[in-house]
mmCIF file of C-alpha atoms in Angstrom:
data_model
loop_
_atom_site.group_PDB
_atom_site.id
_atom_site.type_symbol
_atom_site.label_atom_id
_atom_site.label_comp_id
_atom_site.label_asym_id
_atom_site.label_seq_id
_atom_site.Cartn_x
_atom_site.Cartn_y
_atom_site.Cartn_z
ATOM 1 C CA ASP A 1 17.197 45.553 37.618
ATOM 2 C CA ALA A 2 16.376 47.433 40.792
ATOM 3 C CA LYS A 3 12.992 49.200 40.869
ATOM 4 C CA THR A 4 11.464 52.199 42.578
ATOM 5 C CA THR A 5 8.045 52.445 44.242
ATOM 6 C CA GLN A 6 6.184 55.737 44.613
ATOM 7 C CA PRO A 7 2.640 56.735 45.592
ATOM 8 C CA ASN A 8 0.454 57.311 42.542
ATOM 9 C CA SER A 9 -0.616 60.792 43.570
ATOM 10 C CA MET A 10 -0.256 63.456 46.254
ATOM 11 C CA GLU A 11 -1.798 66.831 46.951
ATOM 12 C CA SER A 12 -0.333 69.911 48.518
ATOM 13 C CA ASN A 13 -1.453 73.432 49.268
ATOM 14 C CA GLU A 14 0.347 76.265 47.560
ATOM 15 C CA GLU A 15 3.341 77.667 49.469
ATOM 16 C CA GLU A 16 3.509 74.664 51.775
ATOM 17 C CA PRO A 17 6.352 72.114 51.804
ATOM 18 C CA VAL A 18 5.899 68.832 49.965
ATOM 19 C CA HIS A 19 7.611 65.545 50.786
ATOM 20 C CA LEU A 20 7.548 63.011 47.957
ATOM 21 C CA PRO A 21 8.656 59.530 49.098
ATOM 22 C CA CYS A 22 10.337 56.783 47.103
ATOM 23 C CA ASN A 23 11.273 53.229 48.038
ATOM 24 C CA HIS A 24 14.173 51.505 46.307
ATOM 25 C CA SER A 25 14.892 48.549 48.555
ATOM 26 C CA THR A 26 16.921 46.647 45.911
ATOM 27 C CA ILE A 27 19.285 49.515 45.149
ATOM 28 C CA SER A 28 22.911 48.582 44.500
ATOM 29 C CA GLY A 29 25.847 50.314 46.127
ATOM 30 C CA THR A 30 26.827 52.224 42.994
ATOM 31 C CA ASP A 31 23.332 53.294 41.880
ATOM 32 C CA TYR A 32 22.674 57.012 41.957
ATOM 33 C CA ILE A 33 19.196 58.230 42.943
ATOM 34 C CA HIS A 34 17.816 60.749 40.473
ATOM 35 C CA TRP A 35 14.587 62.715 40.489
ATOM 36 C CA TYR A 36 12.962 64.113 37.385
ATOM 37 C CA ARG A 37 9.642 65.790 36.839
ATOM 38 C CA GLN A 38 7.397 65.916 33.820
ATOM 39 C CA LEU A 39 5.082 68.825 33.196
ATOM 40 C CA PRO A 40 2.032 68.191 30.992
ATOM 41 C CA SER A 41 2.900 67.553 27.346
ATOM 42 C CA GLN A 42 6.638 67.992 27.938
ATOM 43 C CA GLY A 43 9.676 65.769 28.275
ATOM 44 C CA PRO A 44 10.988 65.030 31.763
ATOM 45 C CA GLU A 45 13.362 67.543 33.306
ATOM 46 C CA TYR A 46 16.097 66.928 35.852
ATOM 47 C CA VAL A 47 15.429 67.970 39.442
ATOM 48 C CA ILE A 48 18.172 66.586 41.687
ATOM 49 C CA HIS A 49 20.329 63.533 42.333
ATOM 50 C CA GLY A 50 22.415 61.981 45.104
ATOM 51 C CA LEU A 51 24.317 58.892 46.166
ATOM 52 C CA THR A 52 24.497 58.743 49.974
ATOM 53 C CA SER A 53 24.385 62.236 51.439
ATOM 54 C CA ASN A 54 21.473 64.659 51.464
ATOM 55 C CA VAL A 55 21.598 67.183 48.622
ATOM 56 C CA ASN A 56 20.207 70.661 48.095
ATOM 57 C CA ASN A 57 19.843 72.747 44.956
ATOM 58 C CA ARG A 58 17.777 75.707 43.853
ATOM 59 C CA MET A 59 14.810 73.508 42.957
ATOM 60 C CA ALA A 60 14.594 71.036 45.816
ATOM 61 C CA SER A 61 16.277 68.963 48.512
ATOM 62 C CA LEU A 62 16.900 65.235 48.488
ATOM 63 C CA ALA A 63 16.969 63.283 51.725
ATOM 64 C CA ILE A 64 18.454 59.778 51.448
ATOM 65 C CA ALA A 65 17.944 57.172 54.163
ATOM 66 C CA GLU A 66 21.059 55.864 55.841
ATOM 67 C CA ASP A 67 20.505 52.372 54.383
ATOM 68 C CA ARG A 68 19.731 53.970 50.962
ATOM 69 C CA LYS A 69 16.552 51.911 50.618
ATOM 70 C CA SER A 70 14.395 54.995 50.454
ATOM 71 C CA SER A 71 14.616 58.693 49.661
ATOM 72 C CA THR A 72 12.416 61.772 49.862
ATOM 73 C CA LEU A 73 12.228 64.711 47.491
ATOM 74 C CA ILE A 74 11.410 67.910 49.342
ATOM 75 C CA LEU A 75 9.914 70.950 47.637
ATOM 76 C CA HIS A 76 10.226 73.668 50.242
ATOM 77 C CA ARG A 77 7.359 75.864 49.030
ATOM 78 C CA ALA A 78 5.087 74.343 46.417
ATOM 79 C CA THR A 79 3.826 76.615 43.665
ATOM 80 C CA LEU A 80 1.190 75.962 41.015
ATOM 81 C CA ARG A 81 4.028 75.532 38.511
ATOM 82 C CA ASP A 82 5.278 72.538 40.510
ATOM 83 C CA ALA A 83 2.221 70.489 39.540
ATOM 84 C CA ALA A 84 3.743 67.618 37.583
ATOM 85 C CA VAL A 85 4.555 63.910 37.663
ATOM 86 C CA TYR A 86 7.683 63.322 39.738
ATOM 87 C CA TYR A 87 9.825 60.300 38.935
ATOM 88 C CA CYS A 88 12.283 58.692 41.291
ATOM 89 C CA ILE A 89 14.863 56.918 39.158
ATOM 90 C CA LEU A 90 17.897 54.768 39.734
ATOM 91 C CA LYS A 91 20.900 55.403 37.530
ATOM 92 C CA GLN A 92 22.511 52.001 37.268
ATOM 93 C CA SER A 93 26.051 51.269 36.265
ATOM 94 C CA THR A 94 26.788 48.014 34.440
ATOM 95 C CA SER A 95 30.216 47.305 32.990
ATOM 96 C CA GLY A 96 30.942 51.013 32.651
ATOM 97 C CA THR A 97 27.663 51.916 30.977
ATOM 98 C CA TYR A 98 24.708 53.638 32.570
ATOM 99 C CA LYS A 99 20.962 53.072 32.422
ATOM 100 C CA TYR A 100 18.092 54.949 33.965
ATOM 101 C CA ILE A 101 15.206 52.871 35.350
ATOM 102 C CA PHE A 102 11.991 54.920 35.509
ATOM 103 C CA GLY A 103 9.086 54.018 37.791
ATOM 104 C CA THR A 104 5.492 55.159 37.263
ATOM 105 C CA GLY A 105 5.938 58.380 39.232
ATOM 106 C CA THR A 106 3.843 60.467 41.639
ATOM 107 C CA ARG A 107 1.362 62.958 40.224
ATOM 108 C CA LEU A 108 1.555 66.081 42.401
ATOM 109 C CA LYS A 109 -1.472 68.340 42.514
ATOM 110 C CA VAL A 110 -0.956 71.797 44.017
ATOM 111 C CA LEU A 111 -4.047 73.520 45.378
ATOM 112 C CA ALA A 112 -4.336 77.301 45.257
ATOM 113 C CA ASN B 1 22.058 76.023 22.401
ATOM 114 C CA ALA B 2 19.044 74.040 21.181
ATOM 115 C CA GLY B 3 19.631 71.143 23.604
ATOM 116 C CA VAL B 4 17.852 68.012 22.401
ATOM 117 C CA THR B 5 15.573 68.282 19.387
ATOM 118 C CA GLN B 6 13.299 65.669 17.851
ATOM 119 C CA THR B 7 11.688 65.443 14.455
ATOM 120 C CA PRO B 8 8.910 65.037 13.615
ATOM 121 C CA LYS B 9 6.667 66.255 16.464
ATOM 122 C CA PHE B 10 3.639 64.276 15.295
ATOM 123 C CA ARG B 11 3.116 61.415 12.859
ATOM 124 C CA VAL B 12 0.307 59.107 11.867
ATOM 125 C CA LEU B 13 1.238 55.804 10.223
ATOM 126 C CA LYS B 14 -0.755 52.941 8.809
ATOM 127 C CA THR B 15 0.006 49.424 10.041
ATOM 128 C CA GLY B 16 2.999 48.018 8.177
ATOM 129 C CA GLN B 17 4.494 51.375 7.172
ATOM 130 C CA SER B 18 7.995 52.328 8.179
ATOM 131 C CA MET B 19 9.475 55.540 9.507
ATOM 132 C CA THR B 20 12.532 57.016 11.191
ATOM 133 C CA LEU B 21 12.544 59.374 14.153
ATOM 134 C CA LEU B 22 15.501 61.716 14.388
ATOM 135 C CA CYS B 23 17.075 62.956 17.601
ATOM 136 C CA ALA B 24 19.826 65.581 17.630
ATOM 137 C CA GLN B 25 21.804 67.072 20.530
ATOM 138 C CA ASP B 26 24.311 69.916 20.539
ATOM 139 C CA MET B 27 25.837 69.334 23.984
ATOM 140 C CA ASN B 28 28.575 66.928 22.852
ATOM 141 C CA HIS B 29 27.077 64.191 25.015
ATOM 142 C CA GLU B 30 28.351 60.641 24.739
ATOM 143 C CA TYR B 31 25.162 58.894 25.809
ATOM 144 C CA MET B 32 21.839 58.995 23.966
ATOM 145 C CA TYR B 33 18.580 57.183 24.729
ATOM 146 C CA TRP B 34 15.203 56.435 23.186
ATOM 147 C CA TYR B 35 12.185 55.947 25.480
ATOM 148 C CA ARG B 36 8.514 55.379 24.881
ATOM 149 C CA GLN B 37 5.739 56.583 27.152
ATOM 150 C CA ASP B 38 2.272 55.065 26.967
ATOM 151 C CA PRO B 39 -0.724 56.908 28.486
ATOM 152 C CA GLY B 40 -0.553 57.085 32.271
ATOM 153 C CA MET B 41 2.730 55.205 32.365
ATOM 154 C CA GLY B 42 6.330 56.002 33.103
ATOM 155 C CA LEU B 43 9.062 55.943 30.499
ATOM 156 C CA ARG B 44 10.452 52.661 29.200
ATOM 157 C CA LEU B 45 13.882 52.440 27.618
ATOM 158 C CA ILE B 46 13.887 51.139 24.035
ATOM 159 C CA HIS B 47 17.543 51.417 22.989
ATOM 160 C CA TYR B 48 20.507 53.471 24.035
ATOM 161 C CA SER B 49 23.970 54.364 22.816
ATOM 162 C CA VAL B 50 27.154 54.978 24.791
ATOM 163 C CA GLY B 51 29.018 56.569 21.908
ATOM 164 C CA GLU B 52 29.242 57.063 18.181
ATOM 165 C CA GLY B 53 28.871 53.776 16.337
ATOM 166 C CA THR B 54 27.550 51.838 19.362
ATOM 167 C CA THR B 55 24.018 50.840 20.337
ATOM 168 C CA ALA B 56 22.473 48.572 22.966
ATOM 169 C CA LYS B 57 19.041 47.177 23.801
ATOM 170 C CA GLY B 58 16.914 48.550 26.600
ATOM 171 C CA GLU B 59 13.755 47.174 28.224
ATOM 172 C CA VAL B 60 11.485 47.081 25.169
ATOM 173 C CA PRO B 61 13.621 46.859 21.996
ATOM 174 C CA ASP B 62 11.429 44.568 19.863
ATOM 175 C CA GLY B 63 10.110 46.152 16.678
ATOM 176 C CA TYR B 64 12.668 48.991 16.730
ATOM 177 C CA ASN B 65 16.134 49.541 15.334
ATOM 178 C CA VAL B 66 18.571 52.355 16.024
ATOM 179 C CA SER B 67 21.708 53.851 14.581
ATOM 180 C CA ARG B 68 24.309 56.315 15.867
ATOM 181 C CA LEU B 69 26.449 57.181 12.871
ATOM 182 C CA LYS B 70 27.301 60.642 14.208
ATOM 183 C CA LYS B 71 27.823 61.583 17.831
ATOM 184 C CA GLN B 72 25.134 64.251 17.746
ATOM 185 C CA ASN B 73 22.406 62.151 16.135
ATOM 186 C CA PHE B 74 20.477 59.072 17.261
ATOM 187 C CA LEU B 75 17.928 57.564 14.884
ATOM 188 C CA LEU B 76 15.018 55.311 15.863
ATOM 189 C CA GLY B 77 13.488 53.208 13.107
ATOM 190 C CA LEU B 78 10.228 51.326 12.904
ATOM 191 C CA GLU B 79 10.435 48.861 10.009
ATOM 192 C CA SER B 80 6.822 47.684 10.076
ATOM 193 C CA ALA B 81 4.659 49.774 12.389
ATOM 194 C CA ALA B 82 2.018 48.107 14.575
ATOM 195 C CA PRO B 83 -0.844 49.685 16.581
ATOM 196 C CA SER B 84 0.972 48.612 19.779
ATOM 197 C CA GLN B 85 3.686 51.120 18.884
ATOM 198 C CA THR B 86 1.293 54.035 19.267
ATOM 199 C CA SER B 87 3.021 56.088 21.943
ATOM 200 C CA VAL B 88 4.970 59.236 22.715
ATOM 201 C CA TYR B 89 8.660 58.800 22.014
ATOM 202 C CA PHE B 90 11.272 60.749 23.925
ATOM 203 C CA CYS B 91 14.927 61.062 23.136
ATOM 204 C CA ALA B 92 17.469 62.020 25.791
ATOM 205 C CA SER B 93 21.202 62.570 26.087
ATOM 206 C CA SER B 94 23.674 62.677 28.950
ATOM 207 C CA GLY B 95 27.363 63.022 29.613
ATOM 208 C CA SER B 96 29.486 59.970 30.304
ATOM 209 C CA GLY B 97 30.147 60.742 33.962
ATOM 210 C CA ARG B 98 28.601 58.704 36.758
ATOM 211 C CA GLN B 99 26.545 61.610 37.971
ATOM 212 C CA GLY B 100 25.408 63.332 34.790
ATOM 213 C CA GLU B 101 21.754 64.082 34.343
ATOM 214 C CA GLN B 102 19.700 63.406 31.229
ATOM 215 C CA TYR B 103 18.354 66.120 28.979
ATOM 216 C CA PHE B 104 15.130 65.262 27.188
ATOM 217 C CA GLY B 105 13.672 66.324 23.898
ATOM 218 C CA PRO B 106 10.064 67.516 23.529
ATOM 219 C CA GLY B 107 8.793 64.160 22.287
ATOM 220 C CA THR B 108 7.229 62.709 19.132
ATOM 221 C CA ARG B 109 3.605 61.638 19.269
ATOM 222 C CA LEU B 110 3.141 58.611 16.993
ATOM 223 C CA THR B 111 -0.195 57.053 16.142
ATOM 224 C CA VAL B 112 -0.387 53.789 14.212
ATOM 225 C CA THR B 113 -3.787 52.963 12.764
#
């Protein structure tokens, strides 16, 4: 199975942009890149996903490298509520079924 | 819309006891998943199901069994609990499309003494 590599932790000041990197050098052509975040004592929640093109939604932007071996989650203005563990995940397709491979995530600390 | 619910929220078992964790979703999703999360770690897939009546093994299936008798429910069983199964268990569901995201339940904190 392909894997993802993320920094263990990052810090950001409130109201500044945050760029969370992820390496997935063994990604397959059909694997989608998903990002989830997990607030303390909660289940993960979906943030954004993409395949090849950059994506934007109300929560964040996802920038995907041209070779798809890395991606970056961008929070445009970090707030204290964005402090969480962010997981970069590959959604893999095998014989018509799908699996999500979680890494260990990046713990984001937002400073007031 | 309750989304994904899990029962119970907390449980303490003695070594060798058995129990069943229940996951229910009301979004008519085809796919359901059971994960475990150990302290400071990411989630690891235990078992998953791609539809009613089907189940498949994930990364760490040993010591667990699952059943999907109804589309909305996915049960995780521990036949003989061990201290190594102390963890937080999360259930999730997703649609069958290639892009669909997962929706997670609030988790069950299990301690085996």
